[in-house]
């Protein structure tokens, strides 16, 4: 069995400030980790994923996440956010059959 | 190209009625997943299909829920005798396989409201 905990349900942040969204997981087997983003009135989109190899993964829009096995964490960070980053962010873990278990989500609201 | 398509986008129905939700996966995707997202909660896995293999129904919350898929095409999720706790957004996703390096592509979901 596996589960995901997102520690913050709401994260307000000013434009150009850094943001960190925390995610912890539990699993009895090796895992694959993902961050999905849901912009207002849109569907879920894959932001980035960790499968193996380098523990630091990056997305094309400046987000990065670091897999930390000892702390069972996969926190998402961005050094400088934009208004367009306002969205809900979901951390997820998959089993070997690619079934995803999601956290409850973190709503990021970027203000000018 | 076309993404995952779900219909209807919104459905309002009375308690006790049956509902059918439809998902058109991306062409060529062999794996199809259904998830449910209740208000303020994360997504819950419901069921998944991989090719012609028997589906994994381990996430279905009760025997009122069922799903079908013909080959590698359209899937329908049916909820019988709907209850108010069935109100949620139902999301469908497809992928080119069940390996975790084959990401799932999500539809926009069906928002189901039970009166």
mmCIF file of C-alpha atoms in Angstrom:
data_model
loop_
_atom_site.group_PDB
_atom_site.id
_atom_site.type_symbol
_atom_site.label_atom_id
_atom_site.label_comp_id
_atom_site.label_asym_id
_atom_site.label_seq_id
_atom_site.Cartn_x
_atom_site.Cartn_y
_atom_site.Cartn_z
ATOM 1 C CA UNK A 1 0.000 0.000 0.000
ATOM 2 C CA UNK A 2 1.146 3.511 -0.633
ATOM 3 C CA UNK A 3 -0.043 6.950 0.346
ATOM 4 C CA UNK A 4 0.856 10.582 -0.187
ATOM 5 C CA UNK A 5 0.633 13.491 2.233
ATOM 6 C CA UNK A 6 0.760 17.076 1.081
ATOM 7 C CA UNK A 7 1.415 19.120 4.162
ATOM 8 C CA UNK A 8 -0.012 22.423 2.964
ATOM 9 C CA UNK A 9 -3.503 22.793 1.568
ATOM 10 C CA UNK A 10 -3.124 26.495 0.692
ATOM 11 C CA UNK A 11 0.023 28.445 -0.137
ATOM 12 C CA UNK A 12 -0.352 32.171 -0.843
ATOM 13 C CA UNK A 13 2.776 33.747 -2.317
ATOM 14 C CA UNK A 14 3.784 37.047 -3.866
ATOM 15 C CA UNK A 15 4.955 37.254 -7.458
ATOM 16 C CA UNK A 16 8.707 36.694 -7.881
ATOM 17 C CA UNK A 17 8.971 35.101 -4.439
ATOM 18 C CA UNK A 18 10.108 31.495 -4.002
ATOM 19 C CA UNK A 19 7.673 28.714 -3.209
ATOM 20 C CA UNK A 20 8.022 25.204 -1.795
ATOM 21 C CA UNK A 21 5.244 22.630 -1.781
ATOM 22 C CA UNK A 22 5.852 19.744 0.566
ATOM 23 C CA UNK A 23 5.081 16.127 -0.239
ATOM 24 C CA UNK A 24 5.791 13.006 1.786
ATOM 25 C CA UNK A 25 4.973 9.488 0.742
ATOM 26 C CA UNK A 26 4.841 6.048 2.238
ATOM 27 C CA UNK A 27 5.308 2.843 0.315
ATOM 28 C CA UNK A 28 6.516 -0.663 0.962
ATOM 29 C CA UNK A 29 8.149 -0.946 -2.463
ATOM 30 C CA UNK A 30 10.166 1.160 -4.844
ATOM 31 C CA UNK A 31 8.159 4.089 -6.074
ATOM 32 C CA UNK A 32 7.859 6.473 -8.912
ATOM 33 C CA UNK A 33 6.917 10.019 -8.001
ATOM 34 C CA UNK A 34 5.067 12.711 -9.882
ATOM 35 C CA UNK A 35 3.821 16.252 -9.582
ATOM 36 C CA UNK A 36 0.697 17.170 -11.527
ATOM 37 C CA UNK A 37 -0.710 20.669 -11.948
ATOM 38 C CA UNK A 38 -4.305 21.716 -12.503
ATOM 39 C CA UNK A 39 -4.730 25.276 -13.741
ATOM 40 C CA UNK A 40 -8.122 26.950 -13.203
ATOM 41 C CA UNK A 41 -10.804 25.355 -15.381
ATOM 42 C CA UNK A 42 -8.341 22.947 -16.943
ATOM 43 C CA UNK A 43 -7.521 19.256 -16.603
ATOM 44 C CA UNK A 44 -4.567 17.674 -14.832
ATOM 45 C CA UNK A 45 -1.195 18.006 -16.536
ATOM 46 C CA UNK A 46 2.044 16.234 -15.686
ATOM 47 C CA UNK A 47 4.572 18.743 -14.344
ATOM 48 C CA UNK A 48 7.531 16.474 -13.616
ATOM 49 C CA UNK A 49 8.391 12.946 -12.583
ATOM 50 C CA UNK A 50 11.053 10.932 -10.814
ATOM 51 C CA UNK A 51 11.618 7.409 -12.058
ATOM 52 C CA UNK A 52 15.301 6.721 -11.345
ATOM 53 C CA UNK A 53 18.717 8.284 -11.663
ATOM 54 C CA UNK A 54 19.358 11.855 -10.563
ATOM 55 C CA UNK A 55 17.296 12.746 -7.528
ATOM 56 C CA UNK A 56 16.750 16.295 -8.769
ATOM 57 C CA UNK A 57 14.229 16.618 -11.580
ATOM 58 C CA UNK A 58 13.216 19.755 -13.401
ATOM 59 C CA UNK A 59 10.265 20.916 -15.458
ATOM 60 C CA UNK A 60 10.356 23.192 -18.478
ATOM 61 C CA UNK A 61 8.718 26.079 -16.594
ATOM 62 C CA UNK A 62 11.238 26.438 -13.788
ATOM 63 C CA UNK A 63 9.890 24.028 -11.179
ATOM 64 C CA UNK A 64 12.135 21.395 -9.659
ATOM 65 C CA UNK A 65 11.625 18.561 -7.216
ATOM 66 C CA UNK A 66 14.097 16.511 -5.246
ATOM 67 C CA UNK A 67 13.578 12.886 -4.342
ATOM 68 C CA UNK A 68 14.834 12.179 -0.830
ATOM 69 C CA UNK A 69 14.571 8.500 -0.030
ATOM 70 C CA UNK A 70 15.682 8.747 3.599
ATOM 71 C CA UNK A 71 13.055 11.393 4.333
ATOM 72 C CA UNK A 72 10.490 9.844 1.964
ATOM 73 C CA UNK A 73 9.897 13.262 0.473
ATOM 74 C CA UNK A 74 9.485 14.785 -2.981
ATOM 75 C CA UNK A 75 9.119 18.517 -2.356
ATOM 76 C CA UNK A 76 8.415 20.867 -5.262
ATOM 77 C CA UNK A 77 10.168 24.219 -5.511
ATOM 78 C CA UNK A 78 10.357 27.254 -7.732
ATOM 79 C CA UNK A 79 12.762 30.111 -6.986
ATOM 80 C CA UNK A 80 10.549 32.842 -8.481
ATOM 81 C CA UNK A 81 6.843 32.410 -9.196
ATOM 82 C CA UNK A 82 4.634 34.157 -11.738
ATOM 83 C CA UNK A 83 0.956 35.007 -11.630
ATOM 84 C CA UNK A 84 0.455 32.220 -14.189
ATOM 85 C CA UNK A 85 1.669 29.646 -11.645
ATOM 86 C CA UNK A 86 -1.607 30.029 -9.749
ATOM 87 C CA UNK A 87 -3.025 26.512 -9.766
ATOM 88 C CA UNK A 88 -3.597 23.409 -7.702
ATOM 89 C CA UNK A 89 -0.629 21.066 -7.438
ATOM 90 C CA UNK A 90 -0.899 17.348 -6.744
ATOM 91 C CA UNK A 91 1.863 15.026 -5.637
ATOM 92 C CA UNK A 92 1.405 11.390 -6.662
ATOM 93 C CA UNK A 93 3.120 8.038 -6.324
ATOM 94 C CA UNK A 94 2.604 5.086 -8.623
ATOM 95 C CA UNK A 95 2.904 1.373 -8.126
ATOM 96 C CA UNK A 96 4.390 -1.036 -10.644
ATOM 97 C CA UNK A 97 1.098 -1.038 -12.586
ATOM 98 C CA UNK A 98 1.185 2.732 -12.929
ATOM 99 C CA UNK A 99 -1.833 3.208 -10.643
ATOM 100 C CA UNK A 100 -1.471 6.630 -9.097
ATOM 101 C CA UNK A 101 -2.132 7.535 -5.475
ATOM 102 C CA UNK A 102 -2.580 11.274 -5.054
ATOM 103 C CA UNK A 103 -2.204 13.695 -2.219
ATOM 104 C CA UNK A 104 -5.057 16.033 -1.360
ATOM 105 C CA UNK A 105 -3.525 18.871 -3.348
ATOM 106 C CA UNK A 106 -1.973 22.265 -2.583
ATOM 107 C CA UNK A 107 -3.587 25.402 -3.929
ATOM 108 C CA UNK A 108 -1.002 28.009 -4.851
ATOM 109 C CA UNK A 109 -2.262 31.566 -5.211
ATOM 110 C CA UNK A 110 0.242 34.057 -6.600
ATOM 111 C CA UNK A 111 -0.450 37.716 -5.902
ATOM 112 C CA UNK A 112 1.118 40.785 -7.447
ATOM 113 C CA UNK B 1 -3.531 15.614 -31.584
ATOM 114 C CA UNK B 2 -6.704 14.875 -29.659
ATOM 115 C CA UNK B 3 -6.396 14.328 -25.968
ATOM 116 C CA UNK B 4 -8.548 12.285 -23.617
ATOM 117 C CA UNK B 5 -12.164 13.249 -24.078
ATOM 118 C CA UNK B 6 -14.829 12.840 -21.422
ATOM 119 C CA UNK B 7 -18.562 13.342 -21.625
ATOM 120 C CA UNK B 8 -20.701 14.824 -20.344
ATOM 121 C CA UNK B 9 -18.653 17.612 -18.783
ATOM 122 C CA UNK B 10 -21.363 18.159 -16.187
ATOM 123 C CA UNK B 11 -24.149 15.908 -14.988
ATOM 124 C CA UNK B 12 -26.841 16.704 -12.451
ATOM 125 C CA UNK B 13 -29.183 13.938 -11.457
ATOM 126 C CA UNK B 14 -31.519 12.918 -8.686
ATOM 127 C CA UNK B 15 -30.576 10.496 -5.962
ATOM 128 C CA UNK B 16 -31.424 6.938 -6.941
ATOM 129 C CA UNK B 17 -30.963 7.401 -10.677
ATOM 130 C CA UNK B 18 -28.334 5.585 -12.710
ATOM 131 C CA UNK B 19 -25.633 7.566 -14.550
ATOM 132 C CA UNK B 20 -23.196 6.648 -17.280
ATOM 133 C CA UNK B 21 -19.951 8.521 -17.864
ATOM 134 C CA UNK B 22 -17.912 8.170 -21.012
ATOM 135 C CA UNK B 23 -14.199 8.337 -21.737
ATOM 136 C CA UNK B 24 -12.493 8.405 -25.122
ATOM 137 C CA UNK B 25 -8.776 7.715 -24.615
ATOM 138 C CA UNK B 26 -5.963 8.910 -26.806
ATOM 139 C CA UNK B 27 -5.783 6.727 -29.896
ATOM 140 C CA UNK B 28 -3.327 3.871 -29.448
ATOM 141 C CA UNK B 29 -3.246 4.081 -25.667
ATOM 142 C CA UNK B 30 -3.658 0.620 -24.247
ATOM 143 C CA UNK B 31 -4.079 1.574 -20.590
ATOM 144 C CA UNK B 32 -7.101 3.474 -19.261
ATOM 145 C CA UNK B 33 -7.722 4.605 -15.698
ATOM 146 C CA UNK B 34 -10.713 6.054 -13.837
ATOM 147 C CA UNK B 35 -10.269 8.280 -10.774
ATOM 148 C CA UNK B 36 -12.665 10.174 -8.526
ATOM 149 C CA UNK B 37 -11.976 13.569 -6.984
ATOM 150 C CA UNK B 38 -14.256 14.603 -4.156
ATOM 151 C CA UNK B 39 -14.378 18.248 -3.128
ATOM 152 C CA UNK B 40 -11.241 19.222 -1.229
ATOM 153 C CA UNK B 41 -9.650 15.814 -1.614
ATOM 154 C CA UNK B 42 -7.086 14.188 -3.823
ATOM 155 C CA UNK B 43 -7.871 11.767 -6.573
ATOM 156 C CA UNK B 44 -8.910 8.251 -5.662
ATOM 157 C CA UNK B 45 -8.131 5.395 -8.017
ATOM 158 C CA UNK B 46 -11.239 3.484 -9.097
ATOM 159 C CA UNK B 47 -10.394 1.033 -11.880
ATOM 160 C CA UNK B 48 -7.940 0.445 -14.668
ATOM 161 C CA UNK B 49 -7.904 -1.445 -17.962
ATOM 162 C CA UNK B 50 -4.826 -2.697 -19.790
ATOM 163 C CA UNK B 51 -5.444 -4.096 -23.256
ATOM 164 C CA UNK B 52 -7.526 -7.233 -23.134
ATOM 165 C CA UNK B 53 -6.478 -8.195 -19.605
ATOM 166 C CA UNK B 54 -9.001 -8.430 -16.798
ATOM 167 C CA UNK B 55 -9.492 -4.958 -15.295
ATOM 168 C CA UNK B 56 -8.201 -4.035 -11.851
ATOM 169 C CA UNK B 57 -11.369 -3.098 -9.981
ATOM 170 C CA UNK B 58 -9.749 -2.796 -6.572
ATOM 171 C CA UNK B 59 -10.640 0.879 -6.168
ATOM 172 C CA UNK B 60 -14.365 0.679 -6.855
ATOM 173 C CA UNK B 61 -16.116 1.849 -3.662
ATOM 174 C CA UNK B 62 -19.197 -0.347 -3.932
ATOM 175 C CA UNK B 63 -21.010 -2.771 -6.209
ATOM 176 C CA UNK B 64 -23.057 0.156 -7.497
ATOM 177 C CA UNK B 65 -20.002 1.136 -9.528
ATOM 178 C CA UNK B 66 -18.984 -0.712 -12.686
ATOM 179 C CA UNK B 67 -16.971 0.051 -15.783
ATOM 180 C CA UNK B 68 -16.520 -1.441 -19.204
ATOM 181 C CA UNK B 69 -14.089 -1.018 -22.018
ATOM 182 C CA UNK B 70 -14.254 -2.604 -25.418
ATOM 183 C CA UNK B 71 -10.783 -3.445 -26.627
ATOM 184 C CA UNK B 72 -8.588 -0.376 -26.512
ATOM 185 C CA UNK B 73 -11.305 2.145 -27.178
ATOM 186 C CA UNK B 74 -14.075 3.906 -25.308
ATOM 187 C CA UNK B 75 -14.784 3.185 -21.661
ATOM 188 C CA UNK B 76 -17.964 3.816 -19.707
ATOM 189 C CA UNK B 77 -18.246 4.149 -15.946
ATOM 190 C CA UNK B 78 -21.717 3.376 -14.623
ATOM 191 C CA UNK B 79 -23.028 4.306 -11.203
ATOM 192 C CA UNK B 80 -26.320 2.681 -10.248
ATOM 193 C CA UNK B 81 -28.771 4.015 -7.680
ATOM 194 C CA UNK B 82 -26.700 7.142 -7.136
ATOM 195 C CA UNK B 83 -26.198 8.542 -3.646
ATOM 196 C CA UNK B 84 -25.275 12.048 -2.607
ATOM 197 C CA UNK B 85 -21.792 10.905 -1.601
ATOM 198 C CA UNK B 86 -21.195 9.989 -5.252
ATOM 199 C CA UNK B 87 -21.014 13.712 -6.057
ATOM 200 C CA UNK B 88 -17.490 14.320 -7.345
ATOM 201 C CA UNK B 89 -15.423 14.958 -10.441
ATOM 202 C CA UNK B 90 -14.732 11.717 -12.265
ATOM 203 C CA UNK B 91 -11.476 11.772 -14.199
ATOM 204 C CA UNK B 92 -10.291 9.435 -16.892
ATOM 205 C CA UNK B 93 -6.673 9.006 -17.951
ATOM 206 C CA UNK B 94 -4.932 6.957 -20.593
ATOM 207 C CA UNK B 95 -1.346 5.962 -21.228
ATOM 208 C CA UNK B 96 0.574 4.010 -23.809
ATOM 209 C CA UNK B 97 1.215 1.264 -21.260
ATOM 210 C CA UNK B 98 1.417 0.458 -17.598
ATOM 211 C CA UNK B 99 5.084 1.230 -17.124
ATOM 212 C CA UNK B 100 5.604 4.269 -14.942
ATOM 213 C CA UNK B 101 7.732 5.972 -17.603
ATOM 214 C CA UNK B 102 4.583 6.101 -19.729
ATOM 215 C CA UNK B 103 2.761 9.091 -18.227
ATOM 216 C CA UNK B 104 -0.977 9.254 -17.845
ATOM 217 C CA UNK B 105 -2.836 11.892 -19.819
ATOM 218 C CA UNK B 106 -5.992 13.144 -18.135
ATOM 219 C CA UNK B 107 -9.298 14.304 -19.522
ATOM 220 C CA UNK B 108 -11.091 17.363 -18.168
ATOM 221 C CA UNK B 109 -13.411 15.191 -16.095
ATOM 222 C CA UNK B 110 -17.147 14.866 -15.575
ATOM 223 C CA UNK B 111 -18.542 16.877 -12.692
ATOM 224 C CA UNK B 112 -21.334 14.783 -11.185
ATOM 225 C CA UNK B 113 -23.823 16.335 -8.801
ATOM 226 C CA UNK B 114 -26.416 14.213 -7.035
ATOM 227 C CA UNK B 115 -29.398 16.149 -5.711
#
